[in-house]
Amino acid sequence: MNAFVLAGGQSMRMGRDKALLEFAGKPLIAHALDKLRAIGQAPRIVASRPDLAAFAPVLPDAYPQAGPLGGIASALAVSDSEQNLFLAIDLPALPLSFLVWLAQRAEITNALATIPRLQGLPQPLCAVYSRALLPHLRTALAEGDAKVMRAVERAGTIDSFDIESVAAAESWPSPHGWFANLNTPAEFQNAVLEQSTRIQ
């Protein structure tokens, strides 16, 4: 399995570069990379930004205006692995144990896509995608449709599961903060305050 960090967003709602925002002592991009390295991966960054090469090898986004779907397609096009783990840069609360569980599930099922759901909503930016998806993603991009879930669901049956059920079975703490949005300064500040409260 290969692993990729999606860092191609323009951070327009944040008003500044999200990848380099300091959270708990290091940039968000470093949190994502460290998580993947901690589970035995050698992650690459998908982004049209050579400056991030200071953190890990950078894979240029072949579809820079197509959002995360373009980044996923760009990574699958060069991957030499059937299954590929993707992680967005703004999920610093995501525990390592969940990433390990997600990767193991994908290797067992070998599904086209393995996508968690939280409160019934899919979380496609922390998921595992098969290379077999690539033609379907390219078709969606050619048609101007950059919605990740729509493109993936059109490809066929996917493996989707409720994180709450898994967390309960594994005796993990509540997962409801794992996917908190970090798209605006207010959302980021709330996450920083919650982190400092946990540390105290």
mmCIF file of C-alpha atoms in Angstrom:
data_model
loop_
_atom_site.group_PDB
_atom_site.id
_atom_site.type_symbol
_atom_site.label_atom_id
_atom_site.label_comp_id
_atom_site.label_asym_id
_atom_site.label_seq_id
_atom_site.Cartn_x
_atom_site.Cartn_y
_atom_site.Cartn_z
ATOM 1 C CA MET A 1 0.000 0.000 0.000
ATOM 2 C CA ASN A 2 1.171 3.502 -0.857
ATOM 3 C CA ALA A 3 0.194 6.588 1.121
ATOM 4 C CA PHE A 4 -0.450 10.162 0.032
ATOM 5 C CA VAL A 5 -1.202 13.445 1.788
ATOM 6 C CA LEU A 6 -3.644 15.674 -0.072
ATOM 7 C CA ALA A 7 -2.382 19.253 0.187
ATOM 8 C CA GLY A 8 -3.594 20.865 -3.002
ATOM 9 C CA GLY A 9 -6.221 23.173 -1.520
ATOM 10 C CA GLN A 10 -5.936 26.913 -1.918
ATOM 11 C CA SER A 11 -6.910 27.668 1.719
ATOM 12 C CA MET A 12 -9.208 30.458 0.528
ATOM 13 C CA ARG A 13 -11.539 30.292 3.550
ATOM 14 C CA MET A 14 -8.581 30.152 5.935
ATOM 15 C CA GLY A 15 -7.015 33.245 4.380
ATOM 16 C CA ARG A 16 -3.496 31.849 4.780
ATOM 17 C CA ASP A 17 -1.560 28.708 3.919
ATOM 18 C CA LYS A 18 -3.271 25.873 5.786
ATOM 19 C CA ALA A 19 -0.503 23.323 5.225
ATOM 20 C CA LEU A 20 1.995 25.370 7.231
ATOM 21 C CA LEU A 21 -0.305 26.409 10.080
ATOM 22 C CA GLU A 22 1.261 25.519 13.437
ATOM 23 C CA PHE A 23 -0.773 23.058 15.494
ATOM 24 C CA ALA A 24 0.564 21.561 18.721
ATOM 25 C CA GLY A 25 4.083 22.673 17.871
ATOM 26 C CA LYS A 26 4.358 21.711 14.211
ATOM 27 C CA PRO A 27 2.729 22.446 10.838
ATOM 28 C CA LEU A 28 -0.419 20.579 9.845
ATOM 29 C CA ILE A 29 1.426 19.007 6.912
ATOM 30 C CA ALA A 30 3.937 17.514 9.356
ATOM 31 C CA HIS A 31 1.150 16.016 11.489
ATOM 32 C CA ALA A 32 -0.309 14.206 8.482
ATOM 33 C CA LEU A 33 3.061 12.919 7.309
ATOM 34 C CA ASP A 34 4.106 11.816 10.791
ATOM 35 C CA LYS A 35 0.906 9.805 11.216
ATOM 36 C CA LEU A 36 1.483 7.928 7.975
ATOM 37 C CA ARG A 37 5.150 7.328 8.750
ATOM 38 C CA ALA A 38 4.215 6.035 12.207
ATOM 39 C CA ILE A 39 2.161 3.251 10.602
ATOM 40 C CA GLY A 40 5.037 2.207 8.354
ATOM 41 C CA GLN A 41 4.295 4.252 5.231
ATOM 42 C CA ALA A 42 6.622 6.443 3.151
ATOM 43 C CA PRO A 43 4.085 9.109 2.189
ATOM 44 C CA ARG A 44 4.188 11.520 -0.711
ATOM 45 C CA ILE A 45 2.486 14.912 -0.855
ATOM 46 C CA VAL A 46 0.052 15.604 -3.691
ATOM 47 C CA ALA A 47 0.207 19.335 -4.429
ATOM 48 C CA SER A 48 1.374 21.814 -7.033
ATOM 49 C CA ARG A 49 3.832 23.306 -4.564
ATOM 50 C CA PRO A 50 7.518 22.456 -4.692
ATOM 51 C CA ASP A 51 8.126 24.239 -1.359
ATOM 52 C CA LEU A 52 6.517 21.321 0.487
ATOM 53 C CA ALA A 53 9.365 19.076 -0.672
ATOM 54 C CA ALA A 54 11.121 20.091 2.541
ATOM 55 C CA PHE A 55 8.675 17.762 4.326
ATOM 56 C CA ALA A 56 8.359 14.822 1.893
ATOM 57 C CA PRO A 57 8.527 14.064 -1.838
ATOM 58 C CA VAL A 58 5.961 16.091 -3.763
ATOM 59 C CA LEU A 59 3.824 14.643 -6.524
ATOM 60 C CA PRO A 60 2.473 17.402 -8.803
ATOM 61 C CA ASP A 61 -1.301 17.627 -8.998
ATOM 62 C CA ALA A 62 -2.188 17.072 -12.665
ATOM 63 C CA TYR A 63 -5.621 18.623 -12.077
ATOM 64 C CA PRO A 64 -4.914 21.617 -9.783
ATOM 65 C CA GLN A 65 -8.347 23.179 -10.327
ATOM 66 C CA ALA A 66 -10.291 19.967 -9.648
ATOM 67 C CA GLY A 67 -9.973 19.806 -5.867
ATOM 68 C CA PRO A 68 -9.263 16.569 -3.990
ATOM 69 C CA LEU A 69 -10.559 14.373 -6.824
ATOM 70 C CA GLY A 70 -7.778 15.673 -9.066
ATOM 71 C CA GLY A 71 -5.197 14.940 -6.388
ATOM 72 C CA ILE A 72 -6.472 11.403 -5.896
ATOM 73 C CA ALA A 73 -6.423 10.746 -9.650
ATOM 74 C CA SER A 74 -2.894 12.183 -9.927
ATOM 75 C CA ALA A 75 -1.647 9.858 -7.194
ATOM 76 C CA LEU A 76 -3.359 6.744 -8.549
ATOM 77 C CA ALA A 77 -1.819 7.439 -11.966
ATOM 78 C CA VAL A 78 1.718 7.006 -10.603
ATOM 79 C CA SER A 79 1.127 4.494 -7.812
ATOM 80 C CA ASP A 80 2.638 1.025 -8.111
ATOM 81 C CA SER A 81 0.322 -0.334 -5.419
ATOM 82 C CA GLU A 82 -3.189 -1.685 -5.854
ATOM 83 C CA GLN A 83 -4.478 -0.048 -2.665
ATOM 84 C CA ASN A 84 -3.607 3.538 -1.713
ATOM 85 C CA LEU A 85 -4.217 5.363 1.549
ATOM 86 C CA PHE A 86 -5.098 9.071 1.342
ATOM 87 C CA LEU A 87 -5.113 11.597 4.167
ATOM 88 C CA ALA A 88 -5.992 15.292 4.073
ATOM 89 C CA ILE A 89 -3.652 17.710 5.828
ATOM 90 C CA ASP A 90 -6.245 19.037 8.260
ATOM 91 C CA LEU A 91 -7.052 15.972 10.397
ATOM 92 C CA PRO A 92 -4.570 16.307 13.285
ATOM 93 C CA ALA A 93 -6.961 14.672 15.787
ATOM 94 C CA LEU A 94 -7.176 11.424 13.841
ATOM 95 C CA PRO A 95 -5.656 8.587 15.908
ATOM 96 C CA LEU A 96 -3.015 6.247 14.520
ATOM 97 C CA SER A 97 -5.009 3.224 15.595
ATOM 98 C CA PHE A 98 -7.813 4.173 13.231
ATOM 99 C CA LEU A 99 -5.442 4.573 10.272
ATOM 100 C CA VAL A 100 -3.997 1.126 10.984
ATOM 101 C CA TRP A 101 -7.502 -0.365 11.175
ATOM 102 C CA LEU A 102 -8.555 1.379 7.946
ATOM 103 C CA ALA A 103 -5.510 0.133 6.025
ATOM 104 C CA GLN A 104 -5.965 -3.419 7.286
ATOM 105 C CA ARG A 105 -9.638 -3.443 6.318
ATOM 106 C CA ALA A 106 -8.809 -2.259 2.788
ATOM 107 C CA GLU A 107 -6.152 -4.926 2.354
ATOM 108 C CA ILE A 108 -8.615 -7.613 3.434
ATOM 109 C CA THR A 109 -11.574 -6.502 1.308
ATOM 110 C CA ASN A 110 -9.564 -5.199 -1.671
ATOM 111 C CA ALA A 111 -12.535 -2.959 -2.433
ATOM 112 C CA LEU A 112 -12.549 -0.231 -5.077
ATOM 113 C CA ALA A 113 -12.773 2.244 -2.227
ATOM 114 C CA THR A 114 -12.811 1.955 1.558
ATOM 115 C CA ILE A 115 -14.464 5.066 2.978
ATOM 116 C CA PRO A 116 -15.451 5.738 6.592
ATOM 117 C CA ARG A 117 -18.704 7.452 7.563
ATOM 118 C CA LEU A 118 -19.195 9.691 10.587
ATOM 119 C CA GLN A 119 -22.774 10.467 11.626
ATOM 120 C CA GLY A 120 -23.796 8.984 8.285
ATOM 121 C CA LEU A 121 -21.596 11.336 6.257
ATOM 122 C CA PRO A 122 -18.753 9.899 4.132
ATOM 123 C CA GLN A 123 -15.202 11.054 4.856
ATOM 124 C CA PRO A 124 -13.535 10.579 1.447
ATOM 125 C CA LEU A 125 -10.342 12.456 2.350
ATOM 126 C CA CYS A 126 -9.323 9.783 4.844
ATOM 127 C CA ALA A 127 -9.849 6.693 2.748
ATOM 128 C CA VAL A 128 -8.242 3.943 0.706
ATOM 129 C CA TYR A 129 -8.656 3.903 -3.090
ATOM 130 C CA SER A 130 -7.800 1.202 -5.598
ATOM 131 C CA ARG A 131 -5.885 1.928 -8.792
ATOM 132 C CA ALA A 132 -8.829 0.317 -10.593
ATOM 133 C CA LEU A 133 -10.763 3.509 -9.845
ATOM 134 C CA LEU A 134 -8.512 5.645 -12.032
ATOM 135 C CA PRO A 135 -10.417 5.326 -15.356
ATOM 136 C CA HIS A 136 -13.660 6.244 -13.584
ATOM 137 C CA LEU A 137 -12.078 9.268 -11.915
ATOM 138 C CA ARG A 138 -10.598 10.424 -15.204
ATOM 139 C CA THR A 139 -14.033 10.155 -16.835
ATOM 140 C CA ALA A 140 -15.585 12.287 -14.095
ATOM 141 C CA LEU A 141 -12.829 14.889 -14.413
ATOM 142 C CA ALA A 142 -13.210 14.992 -18.202
ATOM 143 C CA GLU A 143 -16.923 15.635 -17.693
ATOM 144 C CA GLY A 144 -16.165 18.489 -15.309
ATOM 145 C CA ASP A 145 -17.513 16.663 -12.250
ATOM 146 C CA ALA A 146 -15.023 16.971 -9.383
ATOM 147 C CA LYS A 147 -17.186 15.538 -6.587
ATOM 148 C CA VAL A 148 -15.228 12.678 -5.012
ATOM 149 C CA MET A 149 -18.145 10.634 -3.719
ATOM 150 C CA ARG A 150 -20.142 10.949 -6.928
ATOM 151 C CA ALA A 151 -17.204 9.772 -9.027
ATOM 152 C CA VAL A 152 -16.433 6.871 -6.694
ATOM 153 C CA GLU A 153 -20.032 5.701 -6.371
ATOM 154 C CA ARG A 154 -20.450 5.702 -10.156
ATOM 155 C CA ALA A 155 -17.538 3.257 -10.370
ATOM 156 C CA GLY A 156 -19.363 0.476 -8.533
ATOM 157 C CA THR A 157 -19.826 -1.014 -5.094
ATOM 158 C CA ILE A 158 -17.616 0.502 -2.403
ATOM 159 C CA ASP A 159 -16.858 -0.502 1.172
ATOM 160 C CA SER A 160 -18.267 2.112 3.527
ATOM 161 C CA PHE A 161 -18.628 1.746 7.283
ATOM 162 C CA ASP A 162 -19.729 3.711 10.347
ATOM 163 C CA ILE A 163 -16.816 4.910 12.450
ATOM 164 C CA GLU A 164 -18.972 5.044 15.571
ATOM 165 C CA SER A 165 -19.571 1.279 15.432
ATOM 166 C CA VAL A 166 -15.886 0.545 14.900
ATOM 167 C CA ALA A 167 -14.849 2.880 17.721
ATOM 168 C CA ALA A 168 -17.263 1.185 20.099
ATOM 169 C CA ALA A 169 -16.012 -2.287 19.132
ATOM 170 C CA GLU A 170 -12.379 -1.232 19.529
ATOM 171 C CA SER A 171 -13.003 0.688 22.794
ATOM 172 C CA TRP A 172 -11.703 3.931 21.262
ATOM 173 C CA PRO A 173 -12.758 7.334 22.616
ATOM 174 C CA SER A 174 -15.543 9.211 20.834
ATOM 175 C CA PRO A 175 -14.605 9.792 17.174
ATOM 176 C CA HIS A 176 -16.713 12.914 16.726
ATOM 177 C CA GLY A 177 -13.757 15.287 16.886
ATOM 178 C CA TRP A 178 -11.565 13.323 14.487
ATOM 179 C CA PHE A 179 -12.925 14.979 11.346
ATOM 180 C CA ALA A 180 -13.598 18.486 12.652
ATOM 181 C CA ASN A 181 -13.367 21.030 9.838
ATOM 182 C CA LEU A 182 -10.277 23.248 9.867
ATOM 183 C CA ASN A 183 -11.235 25.494 6.980
ATOM 184 C CA THR A 184 -11.582 28.888 8.693
ATOM 185 C CA PRO A 185 -9.538 30.788 11.313
ATOM 186 C CA ALA A 186 -12.333 30.267 13.859
ATOM 187 C CA GLU A 187 -12.438 26.506 13.276
ATOM 188 C CA PHE A 188 -8.677 26.290 13.551
ATOM 189 C CA GLN A 189 -8.624 28.319 16.769
ATOM 190 C CA ASN A 190 -11.288 26.077 18.304
ATOM 191 C CA ALA A 191 -9.170 23.021 17.460
ATOM 192 C CA VAL A 192 -6.112 24.642 19.064
ATOM 193 C CA LEU A 193 -8.102 25.403 22.237
ATOM 194 C CA GLU A 194 -9.424 21.840 22.415
ATOM 195 C CA GLN A 195 -5.905 20.493 21.989
ATOM 196 C CA SER A 196 -4.550 22.688 24.795
ATOM 197 C CA THR A 197 -7.408 21.553 27.062
ATOM 198 C CA ARG A 198 -6.537 17.902 26.440
ATOM 199 C CA ILE A 199 -2.865 18.587 27.220
ATOM 200 C CA GLN A 200 -3.757 20.333 30.497
#
